[in-house]
């Protein structure tokens, strides 16, 4: 399923589908974070906080850009 479709579903109230975005991006985002902080525990905490913030702020996401790029800025 395309990110844009998932985001529209989330914005329409289907918060459960957010898990699909987590599954899709958790490994690559963790790797990105880990290489920045060099600590597995901190990287896991930041990863969780990033996804929580993304869900909370999803209404601010504009479909003009890529979801992945928006997520990485968080």
Short mmCIF file of C-alpha atoms in Angstrom, two decimals:
data_model
loop_
_atom_site.label_atom_id
_atom_site.label_comp_id
_atom_site.label_asym_id
_atom_site.label_seq_id
_atom_site.Cartn_x
_atom_site.Cartn_y
_atom_site.Cartn_z
CA UNK A 1 0.00 0.00 0.00
CA UNK A 2 1.32 3.44 -0.89
CA UNK A 3 2.32 5.81 1.91
CA UNK A 4 -0.09 8.48 0.65
CA UNK A 5 -3.03 6.09 0.94
CA UNK A 6 -2.01 5.04 4.44
CA UNK A 7 -1.60 8.66 5.54
CA UNK A 8 -5.05 9.56 4.18
CA UNK A 9 -6.53 6.63 6.10
CA UNK A 10 -4.82 7.80 9.29
CA UNK A 11 -6.02 11.38 8.77
CA UNK A 12 -9.54 9.97 8.33
CA UNK A 13 -9.34 8.34 11.76
CA UNK A 14 -7.90 4.88 11.07
CA UNK A 15 -4.96 5.14 13.49
CA UNK A 16 -4.44 1.35 13.52
CA UNK A 17 -3.08 1.41 9.96
CA UNK A 18 -0.11 3.49 11.17
CA UNK A 19 1.52 0.16 12.02
CA UNK A 20 2.06 -0.42 8.30
CA UNK A 21 4.28 2.67 8.16
CA UNK A 22 6.14 1.54 11.27
CA UNK A 23 6.76 -1.88 9.72
CA UNK A 24 7.91 -0.32 6.47
CA UNK A 25 10.36 2.19 7.95
CA UNK A 26 11.45 0.95 11.38
CA UNK A 27 14.58 -0.90 10.25
CA UNK A 28 15.98 1.83 8.02
CA UNK A 29 15.07 4.59 10.48
CA UNK A 30 16.66 2.66 13.34
CA UNK A 31 19.86 2.29 11.32
CA UNK A 32 19.88 6.01 10.54
CA UNK A 33 19.35 6.91 14.21
CA UNK A 34 21.86 4.34 15.48
CA UNK A 35 24.64 5.70 13.27
CA UNK A 36 23.90 9.15 14.66
CA UNK A 37 23.82 8.30 18.38
CA UNK A 38 26.06 5.17 18.46
CA UNK A 39 24.02 3.61 21.28
CA UNK A 40 21.42 0.90 20.72
CA UNK A 41 19.28 1.76 23.74
CA UNK A 42 19.13 5.43 22.91
CA UNK A 43 18.46 4.63 19.26
CA UNK A 44 15.49 2.44 20.22
CA UNK A 45 14.11 5.20 22.47
CA UNK A 46 14.50 7.82 19.75
CA UNK A 47 12.90 5.49 17.20
CA UNK A 48 9.84 5.03 19.42
CA UNK A 49 9.62 8.75 20.15
CA UNK A 50 9.90 9.52 16.43
CA UNK A 51 7.00 7.27 15.51
CA UNK A 52 4.88 8.59 18.37
CA UNK A 53 5.53 12.16 17.27
CA UNK A 54 4.82 11.27 13.65
CA UNK A 55 1.44 9.84 14.60
CA UNK A 56 0.65 12.84 16.76
CA UNK A 57 1.71 15.33 14.05
CA UNK A 58 0.42 13.41 11.00
CA UNK A 59 -2.07 16.18 10.17
CA UNK A 60 0.89 18.49 9.50
CA UNK A 61 2.25 16.18 6.80
CA UNK A 62 1.72 17.59 3.31
CA UNK A 63 1.29 15.04 0.55
CA UNK A 64 3.54 17.08 -1.76
CA UNK A 65 6.67 15.43 -0.35
CA UNK A 66 7.70 11.90 0.44
CA UNK A 67 6.53 10.52 3.78
CA UNK A 68 9.95 8.99 4.39
CA UNK A 69 11.69 12.38 4.07
CA UNK A 70 9.14 13.95 6.43
CA UNK A 71 9.63 11.14 8.95
CA UNK A 72 13.42 11.51 8.87
CA UNK A 73 13.11 15.22 9.73
CA UNK A 74 11.35 14.37 12.98
#
